[in-house]
Tab-separated table of C-alpha atoms in Angstrom:
chain	number	residue	atom	x	y	z
A	4	UNK	CA	-12.520	-26.023	-77.864
A	5	UNK	CA	-14.654	-28.841	-79.208
A	6	UNK	CA	-13.572	-31.974	-81.095
A	7	UNK	CA	-15.676	-34.784	-82.540
A	8	UNK	CA	-14.877	-38.468	-81.933
A	9	UNK	CA	-16.029	-40.758	-84.758
A	10	UNK	CA	-17.190	-43.755	-82.755
A	11	UNK	CA	-20.273	-45.642	-81.668
A	12	UNK	CA	-18.502	-47.166	-78.677
A	13	UNK	CA	-19.702	-45.407	-75.517
A	14	UNK	CA	-16.869	-46.952	-73.502
A	15	UNK	CA	-14.289	-45.308	-75.741
A	16	UNK	CA	-16.220	-42.019	-75.720
A	17	UNK	CA	-16.252	-41.998	-71.912
A	18	UNK	CA	-12.485	-42.569	-71.786
A	19	UNK	CA	-11.882	-39.730	-74.241
A	20	UNK	CA	-14.153	-37.306	-72.370
A	21	UNK	CA	-12.344	-37.898	-69.077
A	22	UNK	CA	-8.878	-37.426	-70.589
A	23	UNK	CA	-9.528	-34.489	-72.879
A	24	UNK	CA	-11.509	-32.485	-70.328
A	25	UNK	CA	-8.231	-31.926	-68.469
A	26	UNK	CA	-6.950	-30.114	-71.576
A	27	UNK	CA	-10.094	-27.987	-71.688
A	28	UNK	CA	-11.323	-29.946	-74.703
A	29	UNK	CA	-14.937	-30.993	-75.031
A	30	UNK	CA	-15.587	-34.305	-76.837
A	31	UNK	CA	-18.711	-34.929	-78.896
A	32	UNK	CA	-19.732	-38.200	-80.508
A	33	UNK	CA	-19.845	-38.193	-84.316
A	34	UNK	CA	-21.837	-41.341	-85.053
A	35	UNK	CA	-21.224	-41.640	-88.801
A	36	UNK	CA	-20.222	-44.854	-90.570
A	37	UNK	CA	-16.498	-45.563	-90.570
A	38	UNK	CA	-15.107	-47.326	-93.620
A	39	UNK	CA	-12.620	-49.770	-92.129
A	40	UNK	CA	-10.242	-51.586	-94.449
A	41	UNK	CA	-8.665	-54.964	-93.752
A	42	UNK	CA	-5.022	-54.374	-92.948
A	43	UNK	CA	-2.332	-55.465	-90.516
A	44	UNK	CA	-1.584	-51.817	-89.912
A	45	UNK	CA	-3.762	-49.813	-87.518
A	46	UNK	CA	-2.443	-46.485	-88.814
A	47	UNK	CA	-3.450	-47.373	-92.359
A	48	UNK	CA	-6.937	-48.342	-91.125
A	49	UNK	CA	-7.337	-45.088	-89.186
A	50	UNK	CA	-6.062	-42.822	-91.980
A	51	UNK	CA	-8.243	-44.536	-94.555
A	52	UNK	CA	-11.327	-44.107	-92.351
A	53	UNK	CA	-10.521	-40.440	-91.757
A	54	UNK	CA	-10.120	-39.704	-95.476
A	55	UNK	CA	-13.569	-41.063	-96.233
A	56	UNK	CA	-15.421	-38.831	-93.769
A	57	UNK	CA	-16.800	-35.585	-95.077
A	58	UNK	CA	-17.229	-33.334	-92.052
A	59	UNK	CA	-16.351	-29.639	-92.004
A	60	UNK	CA	-17.686	-28.209	-88.740
A	61	UNK	CA	-14.792	-28.841	-86.367
A	62	UNK	CA	-11.698	-30.999	-85.829
A	63	UNK	CA	-12.593	-34.698	-85.611
A	64	UNK	CA	-10.722	-37.905	-84.918
A	65	UNK	CA	-10.968	-41.643	-85.333
A	66	UNK	CA	-9.316	-44.169	-83.058
A	67	UNK	CA	-8.370	-47.726	-83.830
A	68	UNK	CA	-6.964	-50.119	-81.303
A	69	UNK	CA	-5.929	-53.719	-81.177
A	70	UNK	CA	-4.652	-56.354	-78.789
A	71	UNK	CA	-1.529	-58.055	-80.142
A	72	UNK	CA	-0.601	-61.382	-78.536
A	73	UNK	CA	2.969	-62.512	-79.139
A	74	UNK	CA	2.408	-66.280	-78.974
A	75	UNK	CA	-0.474	-65.942	-81.475
A	76	UNK	CA	1.564	-64.005	-84.058
A	77	UNK	CA	-0.159	-60.768	-83.209
A	78	UNK	CA	-3.702	-62.179	-83.268
A	79	UNK	CA	-6.317	-60.686	-82.857
A	80	UNK	CA	-4.559	-57.401	-83.754
A	81	UNK	CA	-6.569	-55.065	-85.991
A	82	UNK	CA	-9.524	-57.479	-85.908
A	83	UNK	CA	-9.866	-57.374	-82.117
A	84	UNK	CA	-13.408	-56.060	-82.251
A	85	UNK	CA	-14.648	-58.856	-84.546
A	86	UNK	CA	-12.742	-61.512	-82.596
A	87	UNK	CA	-14.187	-60.201	-79.343
A	88	UNK	CA	-17.728	-60.419	-80.723
A	89	UNK	CA	-17.274	-64.002	-81.952
A	90	UNK	CA	-14.938	-65.984	-79.691
A	91	UNK	CA	-14.557	-63.404	-76.918
A	92	UNK	CA	-12.216	-63.435	-73.928
A	93	UNK	CA	-12.915	-67.145	-73.431
A	94	UNK	CA	-11.668	-67.937	-76.937
A	95	UNK	CA	-8.398	-66.094	-76.327
A	96	UNK	CA	-7.885	-67.890	-72.993
A	97	UNK	CA	-8.509	-71.230	-74.704
A	98	UNK	CA	-6.017	-70.451	-77.474
A	99	UNK	CA	-3.397	-69.726	-74.811
A	100	UNK	CA	-4.037	-72.826	-72.708
A	101	UNK	CA	-0.731	-74.541	-72.000
A	102	UNK	CA	1.273	-71.670	-73.503
A	103	UNK	CA	3.801	-70.047	-71.165
A	104	UNK	CA	4.397	-66.895	-73.186
A	105	UNK	CA	1.449	-64.631	-72.288
A	106	UNK	CA	3.060	-61.409	-73.547
A	107	UNK	CA	0.699	-58.992	-75.260
A	108	UNK	CA	0.296	-55.315	-75.945
A	109	UNK	CA	-2.512	-52.965	-76.711
A	110	UNK	CA	-1.875	-50.383	-79.418
A	111	UNK	CA	-4.039	-47.345	-80.096
A	112	UNK	CA	-3.808	-45.076	-83.118
A	113	UNK	CA	-5.634	-41.753	-83.096
A	114	UNK	CA	-5.919	-39.811	-86.355
A	115	UNK	CA	-7.130	-36.218	-86.141
A	116	UNK	CA	-8.291	-34.063	-89.030
A	117	UNK	CA	-8.480	-30.277	-88.985
A	118	UNK	CA	-11.005	-29.419	-91.717
A	119	UNK	CA	-10.035	-25.718	-91.843
A	120	UNK	CA	-6.494	-26.556	-93.013
A	121	UNK	CA	-7.034	-30.101	-94.329
A	122	UNK	CA	-4.184	-31.306	-92.107
A	123	UNK	CA	-4.069	-34.735	-90.473
A	124	UNK	CA	-2.114	-35.664	-87.344
A	125	UNK	CA	-1.498	-39.160	-85.970
A	126	UNK	CA	-0.883	-40.054	-82.316
A	127	UNK	CA	-0.013	-43.488	-80.957
A	128	UNK	CA	-0.065	-45.136	-77.582
A	129	UNK	CA	1.105	-48.580	-76.524
A	130	UNK	CA	0.901	-50.536	-73.296
A	131	UNK	CA	2.855	-53.737	-72.691
A	132	UNK	CA	1.398	-56.428	-70.524
A	133	UNK	CA	0.227	-59.996	-70.503
A	134	UNK	CA	-2.869	-62.128	-70.772
A	135	UNK	CA	-4.244	-63.167	-67.390
A	136	UNK	CA	-4.998	-66.814	-66.610
A	137	UNK	CA	-8.684	-66.074	-66.264
A	138	UNK	CA	-11.201	-63.270	-66.732
A	139	UNK	CA	-11.177	-60.756	-63.894
A	140	UNK	CA	-13.248	-57.619	-63.356
A	141	UNK	CA	-16.425	-56.118	-64.738
A	142	UNK	CA	-15.380	-52.636	-65.832
A	143	UNK	CA	-14.215	-51.411	-69.240
A	144	UNK	CA	-15.068	-53.332	-72.409
A	145	UNK	CA	-13.646	-55.751	-74.945
A	146	UNK	CA	-10.589	-57.680	-73.826
A	147	UNK	CA	-10.113	-55.582	-70.667
A	148	UNK	CA	-10.962	-58.541	-68.342
A	149	UNK	CA	-7.971	-60.573	-69.558
A	150	UNK	CA	-5.299	-57.874	-70.001
A	151	UNK	CA	-2.901	-56.950	-67.184
A	152	UNK	CA	-0.396	-54.136	-67.741
A	153	UNK	CA	3.184	-55.106	-66.868
A	154	UNK	CA	3.814	-54.681	-63.166
A	155	UNK	CA	0.161	-54.957	-62.164
A	156	UNK	CA	-1.857	-57.762	-60.689
A	157	UNK	CA	-5.135	-56.330	-61.852
A	158	UNK	CA	-6.727	-56.343	-65.281
A	159	UNK	CA	-8.019	-53.233	-67.048
A	160	UNK	CA	-11.514	-54.444	-66.121
A	161	UNK	CA	-10.626	-54.127	-62.439
A	162	UNK	CA	-9.692	-50.458	-62.817
A	163	UNK	CA	-11.831	-47.308	-62.835
A	164	UNK	CA	-11.917	-45.314	-66.085
A	165	UNK	CA	-9.524	-42.810	-64.522
A	166	UNK	CA	-7.019	-45.474	-63.496
A	167	UNK	CA	-7.182	-47.352	-66.776
A	168	UNK	CA	-6.668	-44.090	-68.664
A	169	UNK	CA	-3.468	-43.453	-66.723
A	170	UNK	CA	-1.806	-46.538	-68.229
A	171	UNK	CA	-3.782	-47.428	-71.276
A	172	UNK	CA	-2.745	-47.272	-74.917
A	173	UNK	CA	-5.755	-45.071	-75.707
A	174	UNK	CA	-5.010	-42.837	-72.721
A	175	UNK	CA	-1.477	-42.268	-74.003
A	176	UNK	CA	-2.551	-41.551	-77.576
A	177	UNK	CA	-5.343	-39.209	-76.463
A	178	UNK	CA	-3.038	-37.262	-74.133
A	179	UNK	CA	-0.600	-36.769	-77.012
A	180	UNK	CA	-3.496	-35.414	-79.044
A	181	UNK	CA	-4.613	-33.194	-76.157
A	182	UNK	CA	-1.131	-31.683	-75.872
A	183	UNK	CA	-0.914	-31.140	-79.602
A	184	UNK	CA	-4.306	-29.400	-79.703
A	185	UNK	CA	-3.418	-27.112	-76.815
A	186	UNK	CA	-0.175	-26.096	-78.578
A	187	UNK	CA	-1.447	-25.833	-82.127
A	188	UNK	CA	-5.133	-25.058	-82.219
A	189	UNK	CA	-5.431	-21.967	-80.066
B	207	UNK	CA	-13.187	-65.428	-124.077
B	208	UNK	CA	-10.798	-64.136	-121.453
B	209	UNK	CA	-11.540	-62.940	-117.915
B	210	UNK	CA	-9.199	-61.547	-115.284
B	211	UNK	CA	-9.168	-62.803	-111.690
B	212	UNK	CA	-8.066	-60.161	-109.160
B	213	UNK	CA	-6.033	-62.312	-106.793
B	214	UNK	CA	-2.506	-63.055	-105.656
B	215	UNK	CA	-3.449	-66.511	-104.394
B	216	UNK	CA	-2.140	-69.117	-106.855
B	217	UNK	CA	-4.254	-71.841	-105.263
B	218	UNK	CA	-7.430	-69.895	-106.026
B	219	UNK	CA	-6.190	-69.097	-109.534
B	220	UNK	CA	-5.560	-72.786	-110.231
B	221	UNK	CA	-9.083	-73.694	-109.071
B	222	UNK	CA	-10.607	-71.020	-111.301
B	223	UNK	CA	-8.562	-72.078	-114.357
B	224	UNK	CA	-9.675	-75.693	-114.062
B	225	UNK	CA	-13.361	-74.812	-113.679
B	226	UNK	CA	-13.679	-72.048	-116.244
B	227	UNK	CA	-11.726	-73.867	-118.953
B	228	UNK	CA	-14.711	-76.216	-119.292
B	229	UNK	CA	-16.797	-73.176	-120.300
B	230	UNK	CA	-14.178	-72.162	-122.865
B	231	UNK	CA	-13.101	-69.289	-120.625
B	232	UNK	CA	-9.448	-68.439	-120.140
B	233	UNK	CA	-8.461	-67.029	-116.725
B	234	UNK	CA	-5.635	-64.538	-116.265
B	235	UNK	CA	-4.289	-63.245	-112.979
B	236	UNK	CA	-4.774	-59.517	-112.345
B	237	UNK	CA	-2.349	-58.872	-109.492
B	238	UNK	CA	-3.480	-55.397	-108.425
B	239	UNK	CA	-4.121	-54.319	-104.838
B	240	UNK	CA	-7.591	-55.118	-103.539
B	241	UNK	CA	-9.100	-52.671	-101.073
B	242	UNK	CA	-10.811	-54.936	-98.551
B	243	UNK	CA	-13.127	-53.385	-96.009
B	244	UNK	CA	-13.897	-54.835	-92.595
B	245	UNK	CA	-17.421	-56.214	-92.712
B	246	UNK	CA	-19.444	-59.236	-91.627
B	247	UNK	CA	-20.756	-59.458	-95.158
B	248	UNK	CA	-18.643	-61.083	-97.875
B	249	UNK	CA	-20.768	-59.600	-100.660
B	250	UNK	CA	-20.186	-56.090	-99.344
B	251	UNK	CA	-16.428	-56.768	-99.192
B	252	UNK	CA	-16.347	-58.114	-102.754
B	253	UNK	CA	-18.457	-55.317	-104.242
B	254	UNK	CA	-16.425	-52.648	-102.509
B	255	UNK	CA	-13.172	-54.143	-103.807
B	256	UNK	CA	-14.555	-54.352	-107.336
B	257	UNK	CA	-15.668	-50.714	-107.342
B	258	UNK	CA	-12.189	-49.515	-106.448
B	259	UNK	CA	-10.430	-51.251	-109.352
B	260	UNK	CA	-9.927	-49.252	-112.502
B	261	UNK	CA	-9.458	-51.795	-115.286
B	262	UNK	CA	-11.020	-51.488	-118.735
B	263	UNK	CA	-9.491	-54.201	-120.923
B	264	UNK	CA	-11.799	-57.145	-120.244
B	265	UNK	CA	-14.300	-58.544	-117.713
B	266	UNK	CA	-12.674	-59.108	-114.331
B	267	UNK	CA	-13.757	-60.594	-111.030
B	268	UNK	CA	-12.871	-60.675	-107.356
B	269	UNK	CA	-13.633	-63.549	-105.033
B	270	UNK	CA	-13.993	-63.502	-101.279
B	271	UNK	CA	-14.484	-66.570	-99.187
B	272	UNK	CA	-14.783	-67.412	-95.538
B	273	UNK	CA	-15.137	-70.339	-93.177
B	274	UNK	CA	-18.044	-69.850	-90.775
B	275	UNK	CA	-18.052	-72.057	-87.675
B	276	UNK	CA	-21.386	-72.314	-85.885
B	277	UNK	CA	-20.091	-72.896	-82.351
B	278	UNK	CA	-17.775	-69.877	-82.722
B	279	UNK	CA	-20.550	-67.473	-83.802
B	280	UNK	CA	-19.343	-67.516	-87.393
B	281	UNK	CA	-15.658	-66.993	-86.593
B	282	UNK	CA	-13.335	-66.695	-88.540
B	283	UNK	CA	-15.797	-65.688	-91.302
B	284	UNK	CA	-14.659	-62.788	-93.500
B	285	UNK	CA	-11.329	-62.654	-91.645
B	286	UNK	CA	-10.403	-66.251	-92.462
B	287	UNK	CA	-7.239	-65.273	-94.288
B	288	UNK	CA	-5.890	-63.212	-91.377
B	289	UNK	CA	-6.905	-65.836	-88.827
B	290	UNK	CA	-5.236	-68.541	-90.898
B	291	UNK	CA	-1.994	-66.558	-91.010
B	292	UNK	CA	-1.944	-65.958	-87.261
B	293	UNK	CA	-3.474	-68.881	-85.333
B	294	UNK	CA	-3.871	-71.288	-88.271
B	295	UNK	CA	-5.661	-74.626	-88.362
B	296	UNK	CA	-4.215	-75.521	-84.966
B	297	UNK	CA	-5.815	-72.458	-83.394
B	298	UNK	CA	-9.238	-73.409	-84.754
B	299	UNK	CA	-8.861	-76.996	-83.494
B	300	UNK	CA	-7.890	-75.690	-80.066
B	301	UNK	CA	-10.897	-73.357	-79.936
B	302	UNK	CA	-13.153	-76.334	-80.680
B	303	UNK	CA	-11.607	-78.704	-78.134
B	304	UNK	CA	-14.358	-80.253	-76.057
B	305	UNK	CA	-17.096	-78.755	-78.241
B	306	UNK	CA	-19.488	-81.278	-79.809
B	307	UNK	CA	-20.981	-78.978	-82.436
B	308	UNK	CA	-18.410	-78.988	-85.262
B	309	UNK	CA	-20.797	-77.609	-87.915
B	310	UNK	CA	-19.249	-75.157	-90.351
B	311	UNK	CA	-19.662	-73.884	-93.866
B	312	UNK	CA	-17.513	-72.283	-96.496
B	313	UNK	CA	-19.059	-69.404	-98.414
B	314	UNK	CA	-17.665	-67.901	-101.604
B	315	UNK	CA	-18.806	-64.684	-103.239
B	316	UNK	CA	-17.673	-63.880	-106.767
B	317	UNK	CA	-18.281	-60.376	-108.132
B	318	UNK	CA	-17.769	-59.844	-111.859
B	319	UNK	CA	-17.512	-56.502	-113.630
B	320	UNK	CA	-18.043	-55.967	-117.350
B	321	UNK	CA	-16.200	-52.717	-118.115
B	322	UNK	CA	-17.852	-52.257	-121.532
B	323	UNK	CA	-21.309	-51.922	-119.935
B	324	UNK	CA	-20.319	-51.042	-116.359
B	325	UNK	CA	-22.503	-53.906	-115.108
B	326	UNK	CA	-21.704	-55.992	-112.038
B	327	UNK	CA	-22.927	-59.548	-111.357
B	328	UNK	CA	-22.645	-61.489	-108.103
B	329	UNK	CA	-22.475	-65.293	-107.772
B	330	UNK	CA	-22.451	-67.264	-104.525
B	331	UNK	CA	-21.541	-70.785	-103.544
B	332	UNK	CA	-21.844	-72.522	-100.179
B	333	UNK	CA	-20.744	-75.888	-98.882
B	334	UNK	CA	-21.916	-77.301	-95.543
B	335	UNK	CA	-19.648	-79.523	-93.556
B	336	UNK	CA	-17.825	-79.837	-90.270
B	337	UNK	CA	-14.459	-79.282	-88.666
B	338	UNK	CA	-12.385	-82.471	-88.464
B	339	UNK	CA	-10.840	-83.596	-85.179
B	340	UNK	CA	-7.348	-83.126	-86.561
B	341	UNK	CA	-5.523	-81.803	-89.614
B	342	UNK	CA	-5.581	-84.199	-92.552
B	343	UNK	CA	-4.102	-83.863	-96.039
B	344	UNK	CA	-1.511	-81.728	-97.764
B	345	UNK	CA	-3.372	-80.371	-100.790
B	346	UNK	CA	-5.277	-77.112	-101.194
B	347	UNK	CA	-4.590	-74.146	-98.936
B	348	UNK	CA	-5.903	-72.275	-95.907
B	349	UNK	CA	-8.311	-74.219	-93.725
B	350	UNK	CA	-8.675	-77.088	-96.227
B	351	UNK	CA	-6.910	-79.607	-93.890
B	352	UNK	CA	-9.621	-79.282	-91.225
B	353	UNK	CA	-12.801	-78.967	-93.334
B	354	UNK	CA	-14.837	-82.031	-94.320
B	355	UNK	CA	-17.896	-81.550	-96.539
B	356	UNK	CA	-21.050	-83.218	-95.173
B	357	UNK	CA	-21.153	-86.880	-96.128
B	358	UNK	CA	-17.382	-87.199	-96.629
B	359	UNK	CA	-14.660	-88.634	-94.470
B	360	UNK	CA	-11.949	-86.687	-96.206
B	361	UNK	CA	-10.945	-83.066	-95.864
B	362	UNK	CA	-10.575	-80.661	-98.784
B	363	UNK	CA	-6.809	-81.068	-98.358
B	364	UNK	CA	-7.148	-84.769	-99.157
B	365	UNK	CA	-8.828	-84.066	-102.515
B	366	UNK	CA	-7.363	-83.185	-105.910
B	367	UNK	CA	-8.183	-79.740	-107.286
B	368	UNK	CA	-10.740	-81.362	-109.608
B	369	UNK	CA	-12.482	-83.216	-106.786
B	370	UNK	CA	-12.487	-80.243	-104.410
B	371	UNK	CA	-13.910	-78.042	-107.172
B	372	UNK	CA	-16.807	-80.440	-107.600
B	373	UNK	CA	-18.084	-79.720	-104.069
B	374	UNK	CA	-16.475	-76.526	-103.008
B	375	UNK	CA	-18.095	-73.155	-102.331
B	376	UNK	CA	-15.738	-71.504	-104.845
B	377	UNK	CA	-16.406	-74.214	-107.420
B	378	UNK	CA	-20.145	-73.579	-107.151
B	379	UNK	CA	-19.816	-69.794	-107.419
B	380	UNK	CA	-17.380	-70.012	-110.346
B	381	UNK	CA	-19.614	-72.432	-112.260
B	382	UNK	CA	-22.529	-70.038	-111.831
B	383	UNK	CA	-20.325	-67.310	-113.278
B	384	UNK	CA	-19.208	-69.587	-116.115
B	385	UNK	CA	-22.815	-70.306	-117.060
B	386	UNK	CA	-23.715	-66.642	-116.901
B	387	UNK	CA	-20.790	-65.642	-119.122
B	388	UNK	CA	-21.633	-68.316	-121.717
B	389	UNK	CA	-25.237	-67.056	-121.865
B	390	UNK	CA	-24.630	-63.336	-121.715
B	391	UNK	CA	-21.204	-62.438	-123.039
B	392	UNK	CA	-21.092	-64.007	-126.473
């Protein structure tokens, strides 16, 4: 079984390969342009992107994720990628200076399309945690160095891909997709 | 002559009414949904939004604007509206604490469609300035309380609509459109 992941992010691709291989699913990169709309809603962004892609060869999926910080009214949310590229982890730490409430969560939305039937399925994963006081770790990507899952004293950037996948929002959403594929596509 | 402005922002509508009335152009609000894509490029966002609107009655335009702060790699840029709603002026001031380079500019892109010919015209306006040390003024909207045009000691929020329009990015773009309409549409 082969599925295509519409992404140009090799970090995300690596995470997906590791998870889906345990369901006997092979992941290939589909490096086409994704039309991303501005929205507060990750599911709307993912479904819109999926609708605009004309690909018939095999099931394919898009994934959108965001870091939602409670004290910042959900910022950077769906714009996490842009915010990371401009103000980065340091900008987030500065915005939270002197703020006690460090609660945050990562949300991942995976939208899968089965071209043979035209059907679309959505899978979500969420991980609660908090923003660390400083950047820690070199692994992962994006805001991983400042995010600690609840109950842990290490950031996502201090975990191996396998360990991060166990807890992460994307790990959860991708496992849901893996289970669904195993049940429904063979 | 009547043109429709695709916006739900009454502050922007007011600015456009004041400017375009001096060209004998009446502005009406067209409160339909705008499909905004995620992009670094305001022109791409505006043109995409325009293409998705099916309206035949009269010329209509969309406007997209952003505040680009040099020391923050252009942040908040095309996502200014979202950033304003989440971290606001206070968030921007906090991000710039201790940073000497306060240079910033506002950019406005206006895209006009003439349904009778199918033609699209783009007009741009830019104003250079800097981010004030603190919020000042109650007028305007968005990041107006923290933006001072070069050579001024007052923020946009300390200016009347008429005065702000004289310098502002949107004022410049709308005047270019006004001149174009006077020359080409009657």
